[in-house]
Coordinates of C-alpha atoms in Angstrom, one line a residue:
Chain A
M1038 CA -1.2 -46.3 53.1
D1039 CA 0.5 -46.7 49.8
D1040 CA -0.1 -44.0 47.0
L1041 CA 0.2 -46.6 44.3
Y1042 CA -1.7 -49.5 45.7
R1043 CA -5.1 -47.8 46.3
D1044 CA -8.1 -49.9 47.1
Y1045 CA -9.6 -49.6 43.7
I1046 CA -6.4 -50.5 42.0
L1047 CA -6.2 -53.7 44.1
E1048 CA -9.9 -54.3 43.5
H1049 CA -9.3 -54.2 39.7
Y1050 CA -6.3 -56.5 40.2
R1051 CA -8.2 -59.1 42.3
R1052 CA -11.3 -59.0 40.2
P1053 CA -10.5 -57.6 36.8
H1054 CA -13.4 -56.5 34.6
N1055 CA -13.7 -58.1 31.2
F1056 CA -11.3 -60.9 32.1
G1057 CA -11.9 -63.9 29.8
V1058 CA -12.1 -64.8 26.2
L1059 CA -14.3 -63.8 23.3
E1060 CA -15.8 -66.7 21.2
A1061 CA -15.1 -65.0 17.9
P1062 CA -13.0 -61.8 18.2
T1063 CA -12.7 -59.7 15.1
A1064 CA -9.3 -58.5 16.3
S1065 CA -6.8 -59.9 18.9
Y1066 CA -3.2 -59.5 19.9
E1067 CA -0.9 -60.8 22.5
G1068 CA 1.3 -58.2 24.0
S1069 CA 4.2 -58.7 26.4
N1070 CA 6.5 -56.7 28.5
P1071 CA 9.8 -58.7 28.2
L1072 CA 11.3 -56.9 31.3
C1073 CA 8.8 -58.2 33.8
G1074 CA 7.2 -61.1 31.9
D1075 CA 3.8 -59.5 31.9
R1076 CA 1.6 -60.9 29.1
I1077 CA -1.8 -59.7 28.0
T1078 CA -4.1 -61.0 25.1
M1079 CA -6.7 -58.4 24.1
M1080 CA -9.7 -59.6 22.1
L1081 CA -12.0 -57.1 20.4
G1082 CA -15.4 -57.6 18.7
I1083 CA -15.8 -54.8 16.3
A1084 CA -19.0 -54.2 14.3
D1085 CA -19.8 -51.1 12.2
G1086 CA -16.6 -49.4 13.4
V1087 CA -17.6 -49.7 17.0
V1088 CA -16.0 -51.9 19.8
R1089 CA -19.0 -53.9 20.8
E1090 CA -17.2 -56.5 22.9
V1091 CA -13.8 -56.6 24.6
A1092 CA -12.1 -59.2 26.8
F1093 CA -8.5 -59.9 27.9
T1094 CA -6.5 -62.7 29.5
G1095 CA -3.0 -62.8 30.8
R1096 CA -0.9 -62.4 33.9
G1097 CA 1.0 -59.6 35.3
C1098 CA 1.6 -57.1 38.1
A1099 CA -1.3 -55.2 39.8
I1100 CA -0.6 -52.1 37.7
S1101 CA -0.7 -53.8 34.3
Q1102 CA -3.8 -55.9 35.3
A1103 CA -5.7 -52.9 36.8
S1104 CA -4.8 -50.9 33.7
A1105 CA -6.2 -53.6 31.4
S1106 CA -9.4 -53.8 33.5
L1107 CA -10.0 -50.0 33.5
L1108 CA -9.1 -49.7 29.8
T1109 CA -11.4 -52.4 28.6
D1110 CA -14.3 -50.8 30.5
E1111 CA -13.4 -47.5 28.9
I1112 CA -13.2 -48.6 25.2
K1113 CA -16.4 -50.7 25.2
G1114 CA -18.9 -48.9 23.0
K1115 CA -16.4 -46.5 21.7
T1116 CA -15.7 -46.2 17.9
V1117 CA -12.5 -47.6 16.6
E1118 CA -11.3 -44.1 15.7
E1119 CA -11.9 -42.9 19.3
V1120 CA -9.9 -45.8 20.7
E1121 CA -7.1 -45.2 18.2
R1122 CA -6.9 -41.6 19.4
M1123 CA -6.4 -42.6 23.0
T1124 CA -3.0 -41.5 24.4
P1125 CA -0.8 -42.9 27.2
D1126 CA -2.0 -39.9 29.3
D1127 CA -5.6 -41.1 28.9
V1128 CA -4.6 -44.4 30.5
L1129 CA -2.7 -42.8 33.3
D1130 CA -5.7 -40.7 34.0
L1131 CA -7.9 -43.8 34.2
L1132 CA -5.4 -45.3 36.7
G1133 CA -5.3 -42.0 38.7
I1134 CA -2.0 -42.8 40.4
D1135 CA 1.5 -41.5 40.0
I1136 CA 3.4 -44.0 37.9
S1137 CA 7.2 -44.0 38.1
P1138 CA 9.1 -44.2 34.8
A1139 CA 10.2 -47.8 35.7
R1140 CA 6.5 -48.9 35.8
L1141 CA 5.2 -47.0 32.7
K1142 CA 5.6 -50.1 30.5
C1143 CA 3.4 -52.0 33.0
A1144 CA 0.7 -49.3 33.0
L1145 CA 0.8 -48.9 29.2
L1146 CA 0.9 -52.6 28.1
S1147 CA -2.9 -52.7 27.8
L1148 CA -3.2 -49.7 25.5
D1149 CA -0.2 -50.8 23.5
T1150 CA -1.8 -54.3 23.0
V1151 CA -5.2 -52.7 22.0
A1152 CA -3.4 -50.5 19.4
H1153 CA -1.6 -53.6 18.0
A1154 CA -4.9 -55.5 17.8
L1155 CA -6.5 -52.6 15.9
A1156 CA -3.5 -52.2 13.6
D1157 CA -3.5 -55.9 12.7
D1158 CA -7.2 -55.7 12.1
T1159 CA -6.8 -52.8 9.7
E1160 CA -3.9 -54.5 7.9
E1161 CA -5.8 -57.7 7.4
K1162 CA -8.8 -55.7 6.1
A1163 CA -6.5 -53.9 3.7
E1164 CA -5.0 -57.1 2.6
E1165 CA -8.4 -58.7 2.1
K1166 CA -9.4 -55.7 0.1
A1167 CA -6.3 -55.8 -2.0
E1168 CA -6.8 -59.5 -2.6
A1169 CA -10.4 -58.9 -3.6
D1170 CA -9.4 -56.0 -5.9
G1171 CA -6.5 -58.1 -7.3
S1172 CA -8.7 -61.0 -8.2
A1173 CA -11.3 -58.7 -9.6
S1174 CA -8.8 -56.9 -11.9
G1175 CA -7.2 -60.2 -12.7
A1176 CA -10.5 -61.6 -13.9
Q1177 CA -11.0 -58.5 -16.0
S1178 CA -7.8 -58.8 -17.9
H1179 CA -8.6 -62.3 -19.1
Chain B
M336 CA 20.7 -63.2 65.4
A337 CA 21.9 -65.4 68.2
D338 CA 21.9 -68.5 65.9
L339 CA 24.2 -66.8 63.5
A340 CA 26.9 -66.9 66.2
T341 CA 26.3 -70.4 67.5
T342 CA 26.1 -72.1 64.1
Q343 CA 29.6 -71.0 63.3
R344 CA 32.0 -74.0 63.7
K345 CA 35.0 -73.5 65.8
D346 CA 37.7 -75.6 64.1
Q347 CA 41.2 -74.8 63.1
T348 CA 40.5 -74.3 59.3
E349 CA 37.7 -71.8 60.1
P350 CA 38.4 -68.6 58.0
A351 CA 38.7 -65.3 59.9
R352 CA 35.2 -64.0 60.5
L353 CA 34.2 -60.9 58.6
D354 CA 32.9 -57.9 60.5
P355 CA 30.3 -56.6 58.1
Y356 CA 29.5 -53.6 60.4
Q357 CA 33.1 -52.5 60.0
I358 CA 33.1 -53.2 56.3
R359 CA 30.0 -51.1 55.8
A360 CA 32.0 -48.0 56.9
D361 CA 34.1 -48.5 53.7
F362 CA 30.9 -48.0 51.5
P363 CA 29.9 -44.3 51.4
I364 CA 26.6 -45.1 49.7
L365 CA 25.4 -47.0 52.7
A366 CA 25.3 -43.7 54.6
T367 CA 22.6 -42.3 52.2
V368 CA 18.9 -42.2 52.6
N369 CA 16.0 -42.5 50.1
R370 CA 13.3 -39.9 49.3
F371 CA 11.4 -40.9 52.5
G372 CA 14.5 -40.6 54.7
K373 CA 15.0 -44.4 54.9
P374 CA 18.5 -45.8 55.0
L375 CA 19.6 -47.9 52.0
I376 CA 19.1 -51.6 52.3
Y377 CA 20.8 -52.9 49.2
L378 CA 19.8 -56.5 48.4
D379 CA 20.6 -56.4 44.7
S380 CA 24.3 -57.2 44.7
A381 CA 23.9 -59.9 42.1
A382 CA 22.9 -57.2 39.6
T383 CA 25.8 -55.0 40.5
S384 CA 27.7 -54.5 43.8
L385 CA 28.2 -51.3 45.7
K386 CA 31.7 -49.8 45.5
P387 CA 34.0 -49.3 48.5
Q388 CA 36.0 -46.1 49.1
A389 CA 39.2 -47.8 47.9
V390 CA 37.7 -48.4 44.5
I391 CA 36.2 -44.9 44.3
E392 CA 39.6 -43.4 45.2
A393 CA 41.4 -45.5 42.6
V394 CA 39.1 -44.3 39.9
D395 CA 39.3 -40.8 41.1
G396 CA 43.0 -40.9 41.5
Y397 CA 43.5 -41.7 37.8
N398 CA 41.2 -38.9 36.7
R399 CA 42.6 -36.3 39.1
E400 CA 46.3 -37.1 39.1
Y401 CA 47.5 -39.1 36.1
S402 CA 44.8 -39.1 33.4
S403 CA 46.6 -40.1 30.2
N404 CA 46.5 -42.9 27.7
I405 CA 48.3 -46.2 28.2
H406 CA 50.9 -48.1 26.3
R407 CA 51.7 -45.0 24.2
G408 CA 53.2 -41.9 26.0
I409 CA 56.7 -41.7 27.2
Y410 CA 56.1 -39.0 29.7
E411 CA 55.6 -39.5 33.5
L412 CA 51.8 -39.4 33.5
A413 CA 51.5 -42.0 30.8
E414 CA 54.0 -44.2 32.5
R415 CA 52.0 -44.0 35.7
A416 CA 48.7 -44.8 33.9
T417 CA 50.3 -47.8 32.1
G418 CA 51.8 -49.0 35.4
A419 CA 48.5 -48.7 37.3
Y420 CA 46.6 -50.5 34.4
E421 CA 49.0 -53.3 34.3
A422 CA 49.1 -53.6 38.1
A423 CA 45.3 -54.0 38.0
R424 CA 45.8 -56.8 35.5
A425 CA 48.3 -58.5 37.9
K426 CA 45.9 -58.1 40.8
T427 CA 43.0 -59.5 38.8
A428 CA 45.2 -62.5 37.8
R429 CA 46.1 -63.1 41.5
L430 CA 42.4 -63.0 42.5
I431 CA 41.7 -66.1 40.4
N432 CA 45.2 -67.6 40.6
A433 CA 45.8 -67.2 36.8
P434 CA 49.3 -68.5 35.9
E435 CA 50.3 -65.1 34.4
P436 CA 48.7 -61.6 34.0
A437 CA 49.1 -61.9 30.2
E438 CA 46.3 -64.4 30.2
I439 CA 43.9 -61.8 31.6
V440 CA 42.1 -59.9 28.8
F441 CA 40.3 -56.8 30.0
V442 CA 36.8 -56.3 28.7
R443 CA 33.7 -54.3 29.7
N444 CA 32.0 -57.2 31.5
A445 CA 31.4 -61.0 31.4
T446 CA 29.0 -60.6 28.5
E447 CA 31.7 -59.0 26.3
A448 CA 34.2 -61.7 27.4
I449 CA 31.7 -64.5 26.2
N450 CA 31.1 -62.6 23.0
L451 CA 34.9 -62.4 22.5
V452 CA 35.2 -66.1 22.8
A453 CA 32.1 -66.8 20.7
Y454 CA 33.4 -64.6 17.8
S455 CA 37.1 -65.3 18.0
W456 CA 37.1 -69.0 19.0
G457 CA 33.6 -70.1 18.3
R458 CA 33.4 -68.9 14.8
H459 CA 36.6 -70.7 13.9
H460 CA 36.0 -74.0 15.7
I461 CA 32.3 -74.7 15.5
G462 CA 31.3 -76.1 12.1
R463 CA 28.3 -77.8 10.5
G464 CA 26.8 -80.4 12.9
D465 CA 29.1 -79.5 15.8
S466 CA 27.5 -79.2 19.1
I467 CA 27.9 -76.9 22.1
V468 CA 26.6 -78.1 25.5
L469 CA 25.0 -75.4 27.8
T470 CA 22.6 -75.7 30.7
E471 CA 19.0 -74.5 31.3
M472 CA 20.3 -72.2 34.0
E473 CA 22.4 -69.9 31.9
H474 CA 22.2 -66.2 32.0
H475 CA 21.2 -64.8 28.5
A476 CA 24.8 -63.7 28.2
N477 CA 26.0 -67.3 28.1
L478 CA 23.2 -68.4 25.8
V479 CA 22.5 -65.9 23.1
P480 CA 26.1 -65.5 21.8
W481 CA 26.1 -69.3 21.2
Q482 CA 22.8 -69.2 19.5
L483 CA 24.3 -66.8 17.0
V484 CA 27.4 -69.0 16.5
V485 CA 25.3 -72.2 15.8
Q486 CA 22.9 -70.3 13.6
E487 CA 25.7 -69.0 11.5
K488 CA 27.7 -72.3 11.4
D489 CA 24.8 -74.7 11.3
G490 CA 25.8 -76.3 14.6
D491 CA 23.6 -77.5 17.5
L492 CA 23.0 -76.5 21.1
E493 CA 22.3 -79.0 23.8
F494 CA 21.1 -78.3 27.3
V495 CA 21.8 -79.9 30.6
P496 CA 18.4 -79.9 32.4
V497 CA 17.8 -78.5 35.9
T498 CA 16.1 -80.5 38.6
D499 CA 13.1 -79.2 40.7
D500 CA 15.6 -78.6 43.4
G501 CA 17.6 -76.3 41.1
L502 CA 20.5 -78.7 40.5
L503 CA 22.1 -79.7 37.2
Q504 CA 21.2 -83.2 36.0
L505 CA 24.7 -84.6 35.7
D506 CA 23.5 -87.9 34.4
V507 CA 22.1 -86.2 31.4
Y508 CA 25.2 -84.1 31.1
E509 CA 27.2 -87.3 30.8
V510 CA 24.9 -88.5 28.0
L511 CA 25.2 -85.2 26.2
L512 CA 29.0 -85.5 26.3
H513 CA 28.7 -88.6 24.1
L514 CA 27.8 -86.2 21.3
R515 CA 31.5 -85.1 21.5
P516 CA 30.7 -81.4 21.8
K517 CA 33.4 -79.0 20.8
L518 CA 32.6 -76.7 23.8
V519 CA 30.8 -76.9 27.1
A520 CA 29.8 -73.6 28.6
F521 CA 28.1 -73.2 32.0
T522 CA 27.7 -70.9 34.9
H523 CA 29.7 -71.4 38.1
V524 CA 26.9 -70.0 40.3
S525 CA 23.3 -69.4 39.1
N526 CA 22.2 -65.8 39.3
M527 CA 18.6 -66.9 40.0
L528 CA 18.7 -70.1 41.9
G529 CA 22.0 -69.5 43.6
T530 CA 23.1 -73.0 42.8
V531 CA 26.9 -73.6 43.0
N532 CA 27.6 -76.0 40.3
P533 CA 30.2 -78.8 40.7
V534 CA 32.4 -77.1 38.1
R535 CA 35.6 -79.1 38.8
E536 CA 33.8 -82.4 38.2
M537 CA 32.0 -81.0 35.1
V538 CA 35.4 -79.7 33.6
E539 CA 37.0 -83.1 34.1
M540 CA 34.0 -84.8 32.4
A541 CA 34.1 -82.4 29.5
H542 CA 37.8 -82.7 29.0
A543 CA 37.5 -86.5 29.0
A544 CA 35.0 -86.1 26.2
G545 CA 37.4 -83.9 24.3
A546 CA 35.5 -80.6 24.8
L547 CA 36.9 -77.2 25.8
V548 CA 35.1 -75.5 28.8
L549 CA 34.0 -72.0 29.3
I550 CA 32.9 -71.0 32.8
D551 CA 30.7 -68.0 33.5
G552 CA 32.1 -66.8 36.8
A553 CA 30.2 -63.5 37.1
Q554 CA 28.4 -64.7 40.3
A555 CA 31.4 -66.7 41.7
V556 CA 34.5 -64.5 41.7
P557 CA 32.9 -61.8 43.9
H558 CA 31.8 -64.3 46.5
A559 CA 34.1 -67.3 46.9
P560 CA 37.7 -68.4 46.3
V561 CA 38.2 -69.2 42.5
D562 CA 41.4 -70.9 41.3
V563 CA 41.3 -71.3 37.6
Q564 CA 44.3 -73.6 37.6
E565 CA 42.6 -75.9 40.1
L566 CA 39.3 -75.8 38.1
G567 CA 41.2 -76.7 35.0
A568 CA 38.9 -74.7 32.8
D569 CA 39.9 -73.3 29.4
F570 CA 38.0 -70.0 29.5
Y571 CA 36.8 -68.2 32.6
V572 CA 34.9 -64.9 32.5
F573 CA 33.7 -62.4 35.0
S574 CA 32.6 -58.8 35.6
G575 CA 34.3 -56.2 37.7
H576 CA 31.2 -54.3 38.7
K577 CA 29.7 -57.3 40.5
M578 CA 32.9 -57.7 42.6
L579 CA 32.9 -54.2 44.1
G580 CA 34.6 -52.7 41.0
P581 CA 33.3 -50.0 38.6
T582 CA 30.9 -50.7 35.8
G583 CA 32.6 -51.0 32.5
S584 CA 35.3 -53.4 33.9
G585 CA 35.6 -57.1 33.4
A586 CA 38.0 -59.9 32.5
L587 CA 38.4 -62.9 30.3
W588 CA 40.9 -65.5 31.4
A589 CA 42.1 -68.2 29.0
R590 CA 45.1 -70.4 28.7
R591 CA 48.0 -68.7 26.8
G592 CA 48.0 -71.3 24.0
L593 CA 44.3 -70.7 23.3
L594 CA 44.6 -66.9 23.3
E595 CA 47.7 -67.0 21.1
A596 CA 45.9 -69.2 18.5
M597 CA 42.7 -67.1 18.5
P598 CA 42.3 -64.3 15.9
P599 CA 41.5 -60.8 17.2
F600 CA 38.0 -59.9 18.2
M601 CA 38.1 -56.2 17.5
A602 CA 40.7 -54.4 15.4
G603 CA 42.3 -51.0 15.8
G604 CA 45.0 -49.3 17.8
D605 CA 47.1 -51.1 20.5
M606 CA 46.2 -54.6 19.2
I607 CA 48.8 -54.5 16.5
R608 CA 52.5 -54.9 16.2
E609 CA 52.9 -53.6 12.7
V610 CA 50.4 -52.1 10.3
H611 CA 50.9 -51.8 6.6
L612 CA 48.3 -50.6 4.2
R613 CA 47.2 -54.0 3.2
R614 CA 48.1 -56.2 6.2
S615 CA 49.0 -56.1 9.9
D616 CA 50.7 -58.2 12.5
W617 CA 49.0 -58.7 15.8
N618 CA 50.4 -57.6 19.1
E619 CA 51.2 -60.3 21.8
I620 CA 48.5 -61.3 24.2
P621 CA 46.6 -59.9 25.9
Y622 CA 46.9 -56.6 23.9
K623 CA 45.8 -58.4 20.7
F624 CA 42.3 -58.5 22.2
E625 CA 42.3 -54.9 23.6
A626 CA 41.8 -52.7 20.6
G627 CA 41.4 -49.0 21.2
T628 CA 41.6 -47.0 24.4
P629 CA 40.0 -49.1 27.1
D630 CA 38.1 -47.9 30.2
I631 CA 41.3 -47.3 32.0
S632 CA 40.0 -45.9 35.3
A633 CA 37.4 -48.7 35.5
Q634 CA 40.0 -51.4 35.1
I635 CA 42.3 -49.7 37.7
G636 CA 39.2 -49.7 39.9
M637 CA 38.7 -53.4 39.3
G638 CA 42.3 -54.0 40.4
A639 CA 41.6 -52.1 43.6
A640 CA 38.4 -54.2 44.1
A641 CA 40.5 -57.4 43.7
E642 CA 42.9 -56.1 46.2
Y643 CA 40.1 -55.2 48.7
L644 CA 38.6 -58.7 48.4
M645 CA 41.9 -60.5 48.8
A646 CA 42.6 -58.4 51.9
L647 CA 39.2 -59.6 53.3
G648 CA 40.0 -63.2 52.3
M649 CA 37.7 -65.0 49.9
E650 CA 37.2 -67.9 52.2
S651 CA 35.9 -65.4 54.8
V652 CA 33.7 -63.7 52.2
R653 CA 32.2 -67.1 51.3
A654 CA 31.6 -68.0 55.0
H655 CA 29.9 -64.7 55.7
E656 CA 27.5 -64.9 52.7
R657 CA 26.7 -68.5 53.4
E658 CA 25.6 -67.6 56.9
L659 CA 23.4 -64.8 55.6
T660 CA 21.9 -67.2 53.0
R661 CA 21.2 -69.8 55.7
Y662 CA 19.7 -67.1 57.9
A663 CA 17.5 -65.7 55.1
M664 CA 16.2 -69.2 54.2
E665 CA 15.3 -69.8 57.8
V666 CA 13.8 -66.4 58.5
L667 CA 11.8 -65.8 55.4
P668 CA 9.6 -68.9 55.4
R669 CA 9.1 -68.5 59.2
E670 CA 8.2 -64.8 59.1
V671 CA 6.4 -64.5 55.7
P672 CA 3.4 -66.8 55.4
G673 CA 3.1 -68.4 52.0
I674 CA 6.4 -67.3 50.6
E675 CA 7.8 -69.7 48.0
L676 CA 11.7 -70.0 47.8
Y677 CA 13.4 -71.4 44.7
G678 CA 16.7 -73.3 44.4
P679 CA 18.7 -75.7 46.5
A680 CA 19.5 -75.8 50.2
A681 CA 21.7 -73.0 51.6
E682 CA 24.8 -75.4 51.7
L683 CA 24.6 -75.7 47.9
R684 CA 24.2 -72.1 47.0
G685 CA 25.8 -68.6 46.9
G686 CA 24.2 -65.5 48.4
V687 CA 21.1 -65.4 46.2
V688 CA 17.5 -66.1 47.3
S689 CA 14.8 -65.9 44.7
F690 CA 11.1 -66.1 45.8
N691 CA 7.5 -65.2 45.2
L692 CA 4.6 -64.2 47.3
P693 CA 1.4 -66.1 46.3
G694 CA -0.8 -64.0 44.0
I695 CA 1.5 -60.9 44.1
H696 CA 3.6 -60.1 41.1
P697 CA 7.3 -59.5 42.0
H698 CA 7.2 -56.0 40.5
D699 CA 4.6 -55.0 43.0
V700 CA 6.7 -56.5 45.8
A701 CA 9.8 -54.6 44.7
Q702 CA 7.8 -51.3 44.3
I703 CA 6.3 -51.5 47.8
L704 CA 9.7 -52.4 49.3
D705 CA 11.3 -49.5 47.6
R706 CA 9.4 -47.2 49.9
S707 CA 11.2 -48.8 52.9
G708 CA 14.6 -48.2 51.2
I709 CA 14.9 -51.9 50.3
C710 CA 16.4 -52.5 46.8
L711 CA 15.3 -55.9 45.4
R712 CA 15.4 -57.3 41.9
A713 CA 12.1 -58.3 40.3
G714 CA 11.8 -59.9 36.9
H715 CA 13.4 -62.8 35.1
H716 CA 17.0 -61.8 35.9
C717 CA 18.1 -62.4 32.3
T718 CA 17.2 -66.1 32.7
M719 CA 13.9 -66.5 30.8
P720 CA 14.4 -70.2 29.9
L721 CA 15.1 -71.0 33.5
H722 CA 11.9 -69.2 34.6
E723 CA 10.0 -71.1 31.9
R724 CA 11.5 -74.3 33.2
F725 CA 9.9 -73.5 36.6
D726 CA 6.7 -72.1 34.9
L727 CA 7.3 -68.7 36.5
A728 CA 6.7 -65.4 34.8
A729 CA 9.0 -63.6 37.1
T730 CA 10.6 -63.8 40.6
A731 CA 11.8 -61.4 43.2
R732 CA 15.4 -61.9 44.2
A733 CA 17.5 -60.9 47.2
S734 CA 21.2 -61.1 46.9
F735 CA 24.0 -60.5 49.4
N736 CA 27.5 -59.2 49.6
V737 CA 30.3 -58.5 52.1
Y738 CA 28.4 -55.5 53.4
T739 CA 25.0 -57.2 54.0
V740 CA 24.0 -57.8 57.6
P741 CA 21.3 -60.0 59.1
E742 CA 19.3 -56.9 60.2
E743 CA 18.7 -56.2 56.5
I744 CA 17.2 -59.7 56.1
D745 CA 15.0 -59.0 59.1
A746 CA 13.9 -55.7 57.4
L747 CA 13.2 -57.6 54.2
A748 CA 10.9 -60.1 56.1
A749 CA 9.1 -57.2 57.8
G750 CA 8.7 -55.4 54.4
L751 CA 7.3 -58.6 52.8
R752 CA 4.8 -58.9 55.6
D753 CA 3.7 -55.3 54.8
V754 CA 3.3 -56.3 51.1
V755 CA 1.1 -59.1 52.1
R756 CA -1.0 -56.8 54.4
I757 CA -1.5 -54.3 51.6
F758 CA -2.6 -56.9 49.1
D759 CA -4.8 -58.8 51.7
R760 CA -6.7 -55.8 53.0

């Protein structure tokens, strides 16, 4: 029996939860782990500051896929702030197995990708806001 | 194992047969066990090789007995160090039949050697619109330095494609040579597919088209006879740490005329003849390219490794590793259902076998095998474009050396069956 490849990890690998695409995600990001070629695209549907929908696609090792499956289950229904506060340890707790340093990047690719998707989302919103403010002030000066 | 003995031809030119079991006694690390008490089964020699006692002692001897700087001191220790360092250069030259030791520039590894040529030769000879021909099977080390050169100089890169069997498409190569490239650079042996390229023919074709040729020999020099004069190449690069030597050692070979015409790569001590406040004169080759104190003990260790390999006989090394490759390519498909092997037939390759198990990521394969003491490479092996060519995210890779025995390939097959069992349960 292998400590790492427990039944539930392999189950999440074979039949990952939330695997697929969202029609109209409000935030998405493609993350990759250049060392092993793992690639994950995270798609989030955020409304009123809450993650209402989440889906992911991609290919990778059992650890990275199981981690994405578990994490997407976990963040569904959470507020953006709650998700942003999640730490690597939270993900390792979800996985519930001992991850060697060489595999940490596999285990944490999903959280890293979610964080990037949220950061892009915030940035875009800020830009939109700045643009809106800019055109508003521009209009005033004329 | 019986077929290993019977497939051996018994003609006059047959090289002396290696006894890998006897060779294993020269490698102290093979006596170690992992955290589960399993003996080491090292199948990652294409990444770096294990080091024999002779190399360990050569490095240790320098540090214990005559640690001092080279080419400077006039006391006994310094003379010993300089002597050992230059003797290592002569042994390295002999290993690849270089015309003279002065044509061997010591560097940290093959990567540094290619960067040296890219900076020192490439930046002065590649101009706007000039092309460099590479292949799709290059290690990133023989790709990225040329990307930087053509980006800076507004030149072009062209690539010889790879067939589904993992061979270079020489008909396309011929067409690309009509572009009159300034340089052609390719690997002698692919570190992922194991393909042994027809380098002599490719050098002739390149020269006929007026191009210079750089050969990446990192996966060739440790495993087969290499004669740079016979190959006719202009630049030949390799690493010490893949040929049983220490990390931090490597060599660039180039023809004297080329090295003499090239400006220095790095500047500092030892590479100068005369220094004035506003100008300097360069030292003679190879010192012109060896600025600062080098990794003296590593290069001395590389010399010891060259000596060790020459004593085994490179023809014998090649025959041993070819037998292992043939054995692996026969045993793995038979014993491991669904395994997919990449690259050409055993006759056309060095001791490298890359593969995948259906539906199982190579990282998981390597992780599970680790428990059995089996060291296997998983990933893209610094050949992302080649993996893209075959639409693969990653592969697992087993690679062999003089100390590899067939029992280790049997252990790999058994380990892979375990992996399949764990994922199929």
